[in-house]
XYZ file of C-alpha atoms in Angstrom:
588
model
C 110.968 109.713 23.679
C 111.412 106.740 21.325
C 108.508 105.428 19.583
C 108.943 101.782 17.601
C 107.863 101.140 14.035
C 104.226 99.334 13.830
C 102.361 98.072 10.598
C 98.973 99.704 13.178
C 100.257 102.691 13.885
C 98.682 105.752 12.546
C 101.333 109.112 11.505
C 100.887 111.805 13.748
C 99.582 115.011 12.850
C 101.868 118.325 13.075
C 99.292 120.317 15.542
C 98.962 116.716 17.706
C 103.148 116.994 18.125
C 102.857 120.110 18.710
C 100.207 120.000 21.544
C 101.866 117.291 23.050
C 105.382 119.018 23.185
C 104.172 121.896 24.913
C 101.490 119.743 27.292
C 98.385 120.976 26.060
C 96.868 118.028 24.723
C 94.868 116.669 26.926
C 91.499 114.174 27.525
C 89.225 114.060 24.502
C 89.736 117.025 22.645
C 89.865 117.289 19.240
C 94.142 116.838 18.783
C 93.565 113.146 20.896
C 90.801 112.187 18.500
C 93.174 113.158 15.502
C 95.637 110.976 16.824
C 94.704 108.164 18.604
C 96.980 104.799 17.967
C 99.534 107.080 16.440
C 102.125 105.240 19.762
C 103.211 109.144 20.647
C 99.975 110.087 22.261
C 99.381 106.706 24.133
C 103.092 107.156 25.980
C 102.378 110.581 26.201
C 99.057 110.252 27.952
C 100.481 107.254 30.079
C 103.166 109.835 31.393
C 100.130 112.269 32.017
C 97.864 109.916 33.834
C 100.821 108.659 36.298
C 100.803 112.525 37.104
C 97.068 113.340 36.955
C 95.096 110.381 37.028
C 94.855 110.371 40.813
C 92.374 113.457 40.499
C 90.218 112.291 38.309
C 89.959 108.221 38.629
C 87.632 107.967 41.776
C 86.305 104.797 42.699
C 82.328 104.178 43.873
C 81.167 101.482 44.850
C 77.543 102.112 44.633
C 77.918 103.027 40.863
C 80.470 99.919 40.718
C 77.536 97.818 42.149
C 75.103 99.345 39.561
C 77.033 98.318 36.814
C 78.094 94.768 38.115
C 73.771 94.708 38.341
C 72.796 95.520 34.453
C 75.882 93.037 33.868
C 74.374 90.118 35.684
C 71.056 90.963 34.052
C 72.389 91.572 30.363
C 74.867 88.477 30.636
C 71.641 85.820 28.935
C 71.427 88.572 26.618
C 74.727 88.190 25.625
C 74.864 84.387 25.427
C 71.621 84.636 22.883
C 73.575 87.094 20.771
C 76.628 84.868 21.165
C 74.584 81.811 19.476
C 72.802 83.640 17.280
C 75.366 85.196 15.088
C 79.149 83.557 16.865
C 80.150 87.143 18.190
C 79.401 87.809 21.759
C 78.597 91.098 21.498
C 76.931 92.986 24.603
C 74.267 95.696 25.122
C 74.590 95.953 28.733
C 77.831 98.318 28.596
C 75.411 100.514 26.312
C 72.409 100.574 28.663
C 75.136 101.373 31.295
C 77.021 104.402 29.728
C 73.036 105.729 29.219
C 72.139 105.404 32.987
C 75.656 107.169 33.733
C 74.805 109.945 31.490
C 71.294 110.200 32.706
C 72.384 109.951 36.352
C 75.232 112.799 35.262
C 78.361 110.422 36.351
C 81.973 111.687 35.079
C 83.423 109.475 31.597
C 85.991 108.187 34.606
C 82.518 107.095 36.976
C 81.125 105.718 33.528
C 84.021 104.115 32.586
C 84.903 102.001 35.736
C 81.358 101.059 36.577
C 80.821 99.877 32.512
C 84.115 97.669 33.500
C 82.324 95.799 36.479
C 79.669 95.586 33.866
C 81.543 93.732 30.784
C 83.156 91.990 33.439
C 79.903 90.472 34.399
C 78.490 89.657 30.534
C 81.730 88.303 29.628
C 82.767 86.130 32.270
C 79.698 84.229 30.695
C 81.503 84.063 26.926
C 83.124 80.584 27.495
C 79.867 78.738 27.846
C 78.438 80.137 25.055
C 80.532 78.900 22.836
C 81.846 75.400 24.201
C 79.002 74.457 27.217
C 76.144 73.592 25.005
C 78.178 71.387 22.855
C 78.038 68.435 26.163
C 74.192 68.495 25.724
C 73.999 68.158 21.669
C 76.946 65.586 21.906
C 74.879 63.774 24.227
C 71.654 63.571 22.129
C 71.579 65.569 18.876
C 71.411 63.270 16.004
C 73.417 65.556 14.270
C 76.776 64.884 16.257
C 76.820 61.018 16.484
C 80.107 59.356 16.305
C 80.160 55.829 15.181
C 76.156 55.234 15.193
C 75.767 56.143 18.681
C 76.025 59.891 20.905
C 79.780 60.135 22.124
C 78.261 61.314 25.874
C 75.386 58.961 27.384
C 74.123 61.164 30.248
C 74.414 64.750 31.516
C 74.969 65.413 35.388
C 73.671 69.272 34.471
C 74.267 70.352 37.839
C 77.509 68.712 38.768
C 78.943 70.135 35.501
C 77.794 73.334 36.039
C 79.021 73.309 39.299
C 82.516 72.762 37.921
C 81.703 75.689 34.941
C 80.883 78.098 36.942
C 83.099 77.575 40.133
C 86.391 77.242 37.758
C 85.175 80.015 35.565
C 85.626 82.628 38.476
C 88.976 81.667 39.006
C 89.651 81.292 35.405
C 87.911 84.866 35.121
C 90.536 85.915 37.512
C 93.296 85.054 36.279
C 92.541 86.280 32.839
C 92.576 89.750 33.747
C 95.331 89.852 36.093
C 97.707 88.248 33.051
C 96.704 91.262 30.664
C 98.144 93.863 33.433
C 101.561 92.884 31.645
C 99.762 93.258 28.077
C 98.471 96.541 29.046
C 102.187 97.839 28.464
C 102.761 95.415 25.683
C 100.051 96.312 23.494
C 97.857 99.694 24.481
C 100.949 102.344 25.552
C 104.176 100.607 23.682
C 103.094 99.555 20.639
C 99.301 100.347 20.762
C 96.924 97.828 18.400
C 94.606 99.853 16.750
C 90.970 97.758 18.377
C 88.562 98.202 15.832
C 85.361 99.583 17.767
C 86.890 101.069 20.452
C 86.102 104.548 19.240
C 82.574 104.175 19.675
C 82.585 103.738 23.676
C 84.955 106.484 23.584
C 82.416 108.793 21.732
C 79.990 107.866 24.157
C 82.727 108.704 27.260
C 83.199 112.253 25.291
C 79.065 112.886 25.557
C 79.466 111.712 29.553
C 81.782 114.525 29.674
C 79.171 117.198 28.019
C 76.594 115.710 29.973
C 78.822 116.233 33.341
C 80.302 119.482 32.499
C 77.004 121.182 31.353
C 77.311 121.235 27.254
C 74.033 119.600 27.505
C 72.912 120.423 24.092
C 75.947 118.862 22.342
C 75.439 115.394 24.782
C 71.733 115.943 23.734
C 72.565 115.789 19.904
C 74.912 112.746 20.541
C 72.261 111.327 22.289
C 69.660 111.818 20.059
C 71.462 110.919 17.125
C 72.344 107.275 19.079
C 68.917 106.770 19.927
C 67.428 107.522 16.686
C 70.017 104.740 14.851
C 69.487 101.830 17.854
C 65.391 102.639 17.400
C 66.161 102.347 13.637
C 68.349 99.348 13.618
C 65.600 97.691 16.193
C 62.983 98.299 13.283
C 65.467 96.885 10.738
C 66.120 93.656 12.520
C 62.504 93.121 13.536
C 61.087 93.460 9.916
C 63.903 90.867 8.606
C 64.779 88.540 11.341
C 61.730 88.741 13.966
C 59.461 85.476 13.389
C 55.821 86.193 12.374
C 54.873 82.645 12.068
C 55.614 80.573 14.627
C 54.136 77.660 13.257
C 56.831 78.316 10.284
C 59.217 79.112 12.407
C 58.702 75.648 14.451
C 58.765 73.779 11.047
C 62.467 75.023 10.743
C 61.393 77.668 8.229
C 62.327 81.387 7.896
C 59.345 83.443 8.488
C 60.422 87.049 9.311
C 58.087 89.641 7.450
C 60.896 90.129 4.371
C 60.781 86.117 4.156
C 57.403 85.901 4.030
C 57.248 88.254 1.193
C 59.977 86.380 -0.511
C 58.141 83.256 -0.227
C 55.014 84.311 -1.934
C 56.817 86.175 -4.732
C 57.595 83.117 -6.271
C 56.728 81.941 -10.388
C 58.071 79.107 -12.248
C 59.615 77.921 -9.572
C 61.875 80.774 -8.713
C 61.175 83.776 -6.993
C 62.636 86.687 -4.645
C 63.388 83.824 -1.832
C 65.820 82.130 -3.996
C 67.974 85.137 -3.057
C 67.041 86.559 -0.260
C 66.808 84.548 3.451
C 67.495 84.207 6.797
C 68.196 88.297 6.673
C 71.080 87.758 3.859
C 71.415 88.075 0.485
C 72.835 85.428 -1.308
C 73.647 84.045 -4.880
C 70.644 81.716 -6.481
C 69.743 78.911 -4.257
C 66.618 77.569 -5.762
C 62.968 77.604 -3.491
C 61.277 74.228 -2.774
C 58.132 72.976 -0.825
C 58.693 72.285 2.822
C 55.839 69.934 4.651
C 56.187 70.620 8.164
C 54.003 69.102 11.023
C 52.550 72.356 11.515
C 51.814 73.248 7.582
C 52.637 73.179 4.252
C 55.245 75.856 2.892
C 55.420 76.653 -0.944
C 58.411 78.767 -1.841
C 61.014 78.149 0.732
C 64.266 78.686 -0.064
C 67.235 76.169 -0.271
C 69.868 79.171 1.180
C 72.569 77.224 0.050
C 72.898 75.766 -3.588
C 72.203 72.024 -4.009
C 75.057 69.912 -5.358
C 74.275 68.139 -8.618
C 76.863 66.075 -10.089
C 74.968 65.689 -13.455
C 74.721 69.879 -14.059
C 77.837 72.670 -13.947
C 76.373 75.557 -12.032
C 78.979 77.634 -10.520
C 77.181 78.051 -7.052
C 77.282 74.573 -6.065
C 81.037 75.342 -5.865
C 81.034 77.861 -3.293
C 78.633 80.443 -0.960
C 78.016 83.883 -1.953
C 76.027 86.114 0.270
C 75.936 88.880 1.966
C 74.220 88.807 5.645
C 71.659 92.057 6.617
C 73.063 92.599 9.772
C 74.063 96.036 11.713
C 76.302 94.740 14.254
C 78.884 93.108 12.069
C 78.324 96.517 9.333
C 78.967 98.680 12.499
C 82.221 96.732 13.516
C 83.283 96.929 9.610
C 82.500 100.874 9.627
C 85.234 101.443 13.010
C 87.754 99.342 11.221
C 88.056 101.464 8.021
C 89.240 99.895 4.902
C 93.182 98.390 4.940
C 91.785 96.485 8.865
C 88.344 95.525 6.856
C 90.176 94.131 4.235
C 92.308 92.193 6.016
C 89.969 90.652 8.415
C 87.744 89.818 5.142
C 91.009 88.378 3.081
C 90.398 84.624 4.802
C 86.350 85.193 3.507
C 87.949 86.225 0.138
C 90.304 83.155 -0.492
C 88.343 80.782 1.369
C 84.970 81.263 -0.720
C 86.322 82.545 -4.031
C 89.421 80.125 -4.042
C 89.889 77.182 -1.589
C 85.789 76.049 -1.285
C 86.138 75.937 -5.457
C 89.448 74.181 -5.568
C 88.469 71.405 -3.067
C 85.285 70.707 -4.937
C 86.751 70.541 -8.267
C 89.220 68.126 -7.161
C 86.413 66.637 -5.424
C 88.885 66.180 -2.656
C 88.458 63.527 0.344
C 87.278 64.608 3.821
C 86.401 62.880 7.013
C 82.560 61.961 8.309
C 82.717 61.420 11.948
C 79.785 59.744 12.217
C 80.943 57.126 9.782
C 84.913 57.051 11.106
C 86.251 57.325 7.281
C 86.638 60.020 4.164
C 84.604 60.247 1.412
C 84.753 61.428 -1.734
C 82.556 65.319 -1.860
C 81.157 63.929 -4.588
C 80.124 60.913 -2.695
C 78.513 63.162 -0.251
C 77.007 65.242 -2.854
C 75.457 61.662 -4.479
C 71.741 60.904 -2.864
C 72.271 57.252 -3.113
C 74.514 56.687 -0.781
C 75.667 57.155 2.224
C 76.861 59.836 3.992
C 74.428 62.149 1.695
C 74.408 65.850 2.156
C 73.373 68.390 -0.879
C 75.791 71.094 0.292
C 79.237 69.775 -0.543
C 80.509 73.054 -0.140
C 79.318 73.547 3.629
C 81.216 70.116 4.149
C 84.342 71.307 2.594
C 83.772 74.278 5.180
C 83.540 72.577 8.246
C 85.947 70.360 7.544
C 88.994 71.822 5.992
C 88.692 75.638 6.138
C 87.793 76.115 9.581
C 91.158 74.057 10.209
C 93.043 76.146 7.967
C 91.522 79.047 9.576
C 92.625 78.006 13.315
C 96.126 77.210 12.046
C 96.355 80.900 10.371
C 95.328 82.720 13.741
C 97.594 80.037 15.868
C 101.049 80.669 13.200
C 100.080 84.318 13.304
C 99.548 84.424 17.174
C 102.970 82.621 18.219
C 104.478 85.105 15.255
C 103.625 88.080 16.667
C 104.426 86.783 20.496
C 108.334 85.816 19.212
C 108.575 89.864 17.664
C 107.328 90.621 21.229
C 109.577 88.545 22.930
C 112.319 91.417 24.051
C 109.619 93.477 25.271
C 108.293 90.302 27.337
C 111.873 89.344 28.491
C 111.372 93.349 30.356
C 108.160 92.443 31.381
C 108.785 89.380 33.697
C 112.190 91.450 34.886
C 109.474 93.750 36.547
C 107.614 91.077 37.777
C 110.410 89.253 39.361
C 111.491 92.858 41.150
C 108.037 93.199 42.157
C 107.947 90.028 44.073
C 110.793 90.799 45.563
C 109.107 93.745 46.931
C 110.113 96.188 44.329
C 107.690 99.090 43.711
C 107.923 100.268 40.180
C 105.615 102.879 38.387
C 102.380 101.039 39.532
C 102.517 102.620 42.825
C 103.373 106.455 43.381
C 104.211 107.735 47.007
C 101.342 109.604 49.068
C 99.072 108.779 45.890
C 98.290 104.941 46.205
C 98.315 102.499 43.194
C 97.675 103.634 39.707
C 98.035 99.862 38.026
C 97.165 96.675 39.898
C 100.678 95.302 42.170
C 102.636 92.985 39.600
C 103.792 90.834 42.686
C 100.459 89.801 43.096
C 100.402 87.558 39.881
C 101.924 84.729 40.689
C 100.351 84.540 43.841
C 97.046 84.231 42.201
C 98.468 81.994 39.902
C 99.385 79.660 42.915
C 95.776 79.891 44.063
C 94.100 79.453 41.089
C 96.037 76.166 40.123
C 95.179 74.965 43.805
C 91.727 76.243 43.275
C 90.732 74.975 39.902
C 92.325 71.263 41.106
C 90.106 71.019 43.696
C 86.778 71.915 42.117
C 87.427 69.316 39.584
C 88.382 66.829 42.262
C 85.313 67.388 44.096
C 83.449 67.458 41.047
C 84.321 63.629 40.381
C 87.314 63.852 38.058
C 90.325 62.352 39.193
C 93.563 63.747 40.862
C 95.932 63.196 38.189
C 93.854 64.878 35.184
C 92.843 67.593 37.229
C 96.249 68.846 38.333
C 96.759 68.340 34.517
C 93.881 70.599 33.622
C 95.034 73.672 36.049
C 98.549 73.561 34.833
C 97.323 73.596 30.822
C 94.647 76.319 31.648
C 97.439 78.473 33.485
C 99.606 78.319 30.480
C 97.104 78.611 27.400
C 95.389 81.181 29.553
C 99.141 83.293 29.022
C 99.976 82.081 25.339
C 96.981 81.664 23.509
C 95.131 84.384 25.209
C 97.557 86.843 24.301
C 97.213 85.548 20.419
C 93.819 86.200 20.949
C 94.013 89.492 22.667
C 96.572 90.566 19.693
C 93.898 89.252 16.853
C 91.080 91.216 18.727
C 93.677 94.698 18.554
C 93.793 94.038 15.206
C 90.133 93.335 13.966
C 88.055 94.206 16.709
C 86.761 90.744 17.081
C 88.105 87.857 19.439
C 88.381 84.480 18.378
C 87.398 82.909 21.308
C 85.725 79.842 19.590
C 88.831 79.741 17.323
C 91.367 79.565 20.720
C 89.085 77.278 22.527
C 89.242 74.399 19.617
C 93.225 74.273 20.098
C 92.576 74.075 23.896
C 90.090 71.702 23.328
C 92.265 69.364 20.527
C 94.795 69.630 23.272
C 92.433 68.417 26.158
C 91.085 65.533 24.222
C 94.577 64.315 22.760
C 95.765 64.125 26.095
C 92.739 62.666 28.095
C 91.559 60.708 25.862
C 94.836 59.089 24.553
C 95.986 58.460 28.443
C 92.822 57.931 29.532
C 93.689 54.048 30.957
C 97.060 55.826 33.075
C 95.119 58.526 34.321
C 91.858 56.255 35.127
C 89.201 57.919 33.071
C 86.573 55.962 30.834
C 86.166 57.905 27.167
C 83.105 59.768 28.605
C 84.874 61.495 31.008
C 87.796 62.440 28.909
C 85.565 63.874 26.908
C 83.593 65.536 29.084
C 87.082 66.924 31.265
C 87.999 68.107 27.560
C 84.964 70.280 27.037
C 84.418 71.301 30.625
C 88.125 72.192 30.474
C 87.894 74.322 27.471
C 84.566 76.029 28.398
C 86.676 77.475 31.797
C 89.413 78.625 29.134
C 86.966 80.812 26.947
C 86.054 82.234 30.138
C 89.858 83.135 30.983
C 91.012 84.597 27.426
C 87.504 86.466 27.511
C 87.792 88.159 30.804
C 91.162 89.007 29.063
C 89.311 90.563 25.597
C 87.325 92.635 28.022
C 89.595 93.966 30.291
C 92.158 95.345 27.819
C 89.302 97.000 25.856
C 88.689 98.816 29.404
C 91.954 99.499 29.236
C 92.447 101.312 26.023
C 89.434 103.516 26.702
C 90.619 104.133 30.301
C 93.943 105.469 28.957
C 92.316 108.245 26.681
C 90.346 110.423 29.572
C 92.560 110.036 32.453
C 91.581 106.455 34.709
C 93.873 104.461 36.753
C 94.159 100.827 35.209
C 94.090 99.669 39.116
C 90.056 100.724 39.044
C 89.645 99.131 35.921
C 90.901 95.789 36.892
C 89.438 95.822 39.991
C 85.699 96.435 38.510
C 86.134 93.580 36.108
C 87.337 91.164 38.783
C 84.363 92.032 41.050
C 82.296 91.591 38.134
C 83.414 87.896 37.275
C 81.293 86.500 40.347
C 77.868 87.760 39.449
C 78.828 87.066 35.666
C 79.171 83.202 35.874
């Protein structure tokens, strides 16, 4: 058995190769654990579960329908989440494992019910990050284009209609592409998915809880609960508003802020460093008068720009945010992953932010249609005038260079892959010609989902996502457009983002969906005459467009993280995908 070179993949230990040449490694014992992403145990498991996994992945649809449930429920939780700090990160697959364990389900029940459940939260993850932005484009001062709001009215409930309709089918077809990356990227040449070990954990205390060692699943447990009641706590005491009235007047006013605020003298104090839950270098504190009071003490956050004074700060951002979430996903990465994913923070704050304001570099206002000078913006007298020249330089250039990183890296590591993928569609094409390969076993039924069926769904969902938009008032031309670009980023730039989430455990969904998006708009808007379309609906087809996207590529996210855990304690990847598809519907 050949196993490839990978800059992921961890050395395998002598008692793992031992266990695995004589068979006895097997579901979550301690040899797996020592040697997860090591590439031998995921192709030796995969060989194991074609064999066994029939015994042990049983599907329910009452505990499938349970799951989909807490899903549909948890789905606004994850969309607040998703806003509040950019990650859509989910609670509902949590509060599902719990009910498993409490109702005594098997880590396979667990496992493919959770599935239907993330399916559901998920399918939800492309509005968060691209649906709002029609509503403050149409009237948030704060995105005007030329003097005047770049959308002029808001048919909610024909646009949502689109959303959610397209979504499904977007939903759909995200998962059934990953069946190919399933090989690819979790047995082959497994990425390592920062995180993952924590469901997996929880899947090991299912099995105590099933199989009786209830006072090991009841130290698990308790040690769970004790750090979610704790972290709870935390994040009430430093992000929970006491004042609402501050809190309406646009300032902080969690208990720690508070405090800050009214440990101020000579006007400086504790909130100079400390708000908004993060640490961060000096900012400076200043009065606020709101409508609802008057607020002594308030920090700036970020450190004013003043042309006439050299202070370091105004250069760049230095902080470091209180939260647990984004510490927890740090902790399951482990150092060389942490430092990696941290590397673009590192030269983006500490180098580029510096270099562009030194040179006082020029970058575009789109309000105004022209670049500035930073330290034009960073000048009160005129106009555009904003005091953090560094945030500008942020928006504007780094978050670019960022998205052109992930894109060069993504289409990198797709051309390495591109034997493996040349294998890939070879199966495919048998399949549809009727071909049965290792996805079906005799007597048994299916252990993955039927290959043969992915271009038929492809088919449907470019029929399917043409009409909605049809119906929805868009015209032919565009729309036919719009389900042939979804269909391909969907495959391309999904995978880059699939491969980016094996590596650091988070998915850039916003990151993807702002190429889609550029994409959507250069096209649209620059045809707009040949295709019939005034600017608004260009526009509006662009970010409609894109929002069905980030609801493809994260259906994709999702499913392969079912997938990895699924491969460690014995599931078929056939239940898998089938309890995220069913959980797409509820989801959008």
């Amino acid at each position: 058995m050949s196993v490839k070179r990978s800059a992921y993949r961890q050395p395998v230990t002598a008692d793992g190769l031992k266990a695995i040449e004589d068979g006895t490694l097997t579901w979550l014992d301690q040899d797996m654990y020592k040697n997860l992403n090591t590439g031998v145990l995921e192709q030796y498991l995969e060989e194991k579960n074609l064999e066994e996994a029939f015994e042990v992945s049983h599907w329910s649809l009452g505990k499938v329908l349970i799951g989909i449930l807490i899903g549909a429920v948890f789905s606004g939780v994850t969309a607040y989440i998703g806003l509040k700090i950019g990650l859509a990160v989910s609670a509902a697959w949590y509060i599902a494992y719990l009910l498993g364990m409490a109702l005594r389900w098997s880590p396979s029940e667990v496992n493919i019910a959770t599935s239907a459940t993330t399916g559901a939260t998920h399918a939800s993850t492309g509005f968060i990050f691209t649906f709002p932005a029609i509503f403050l484009l149409a009237s948030s001062p704060n995105y005007e284009v030329g003097g005047g709001h770049l959308i002029s009215s808001v048919d909610t409930f024909q646009l949502a209609f689109i959303g959610i309709i397209a979504s499904m089918f977007a939903g759909f077809l995200g998962v059934m592409y990953f069946i190919i990356f399933r090989r690819v990227w979790l047995v082959e040449d497994p990425l390592p998915m920062p995180g993952f070990e924590a469901t997996l954990v929880l899947l090991d205390i299912a099995c105590d809880v099933s199989s009786g060692a209830a006072e090991q699943a009841k130290e698990s447990l308790k040690t769970v609960g004790i750090s979610t009641v704790a972290t709870m706590l935390f994040m009430f005491v430093i992000d929970y508003p006491l004042s609402w009235k501050r809190h309406l007047d646009g300032v902080s006013s969690s208990l720690v802020d508070v405090i800050a605020q009214k440990l101020t003298f000579a006007k400086t104090g504790l909130a100079s460093i400390f708000s908004h839950h993060a640490v961060h270098q000096p900012a400076g504190i200043t009065t606020v008068e709101g409508e609802h009071g008057t607020w002594e003490g308030v920090s700036n956050g970020i450190t004013h720009y003043d042309a006439e004074k050299f202070n370091p700060f105004e250069y760049t951002y230095l902080g470091i945010e209180m939260s647990p979430t984004l510490f927890a996903i740090g902790w399951f990465m482990r150092l060389r992953v942490a430092i990696l994913v941290n590397l673009g923070t590192l030269v983006a704050w500490f180098y580029l932010v510096p270099l562009a304001v030194g040179l006082d570099v020029p970058v575009y206002d789109a309000n105004l249609g022209a670049y500035f000078k930073l330290s034009d913006f960073g000048n009160p007298e005129t106009v555009p005038y904003t005091p953090y020249v560094q945030m500008k330089v942020y928006s504007t250039l780094i978050r670019v260079i960022a998205i052109g990183a992930i894109l060069g890296g993504g289409f990198l590591g797709l051309a390495k892959m591109a034997p493996t993928f040349v294998n890939i569609f070879g199966d495919i094409k048998n399949a549809f010609k009727g071909e049965q390969g290792a996805e079906y076993m005799e007597e048994k039924g299916w252990y993955e989902w039927p290959l043969y069926h992915l271009p038929i769904f492809i088919v449907i969902s470019f029929f399917a996502m043409s009409f909605i938009f049809t119906v929805g008032g868009f015209p032919l031309i565009p729309s036919l457009l719009f389900a042939i670009i979804v269909g391909v980023a969907t495959f391309l730039l999904g995978a880059i983002a699939v491969r980016v989430m094996g590596e650091t455990g988070i998915e850039p969904v916003s990151g993807t969906s702002f190429i889609v998006l550029l994409g959507l708009l250069g096209l649209f808007l620059n045809l707009r005459d040949t295709f019939g379309l005034t600017k608004e609906e260009a526009i509006l087809l662009g970010l409609v467009g894109t929002t069905v996207f980030g609801s493809a590529i994260s259906m994709s996210g999702t499913v392969v993280g079912d997938y990895k855990n699924s491969l460690y304690i014995g599931n078929r990847p056939y239940h898998i995908s089938k309890g995220n598809i069913m959980g797409v519907v509820p989801g959008a």
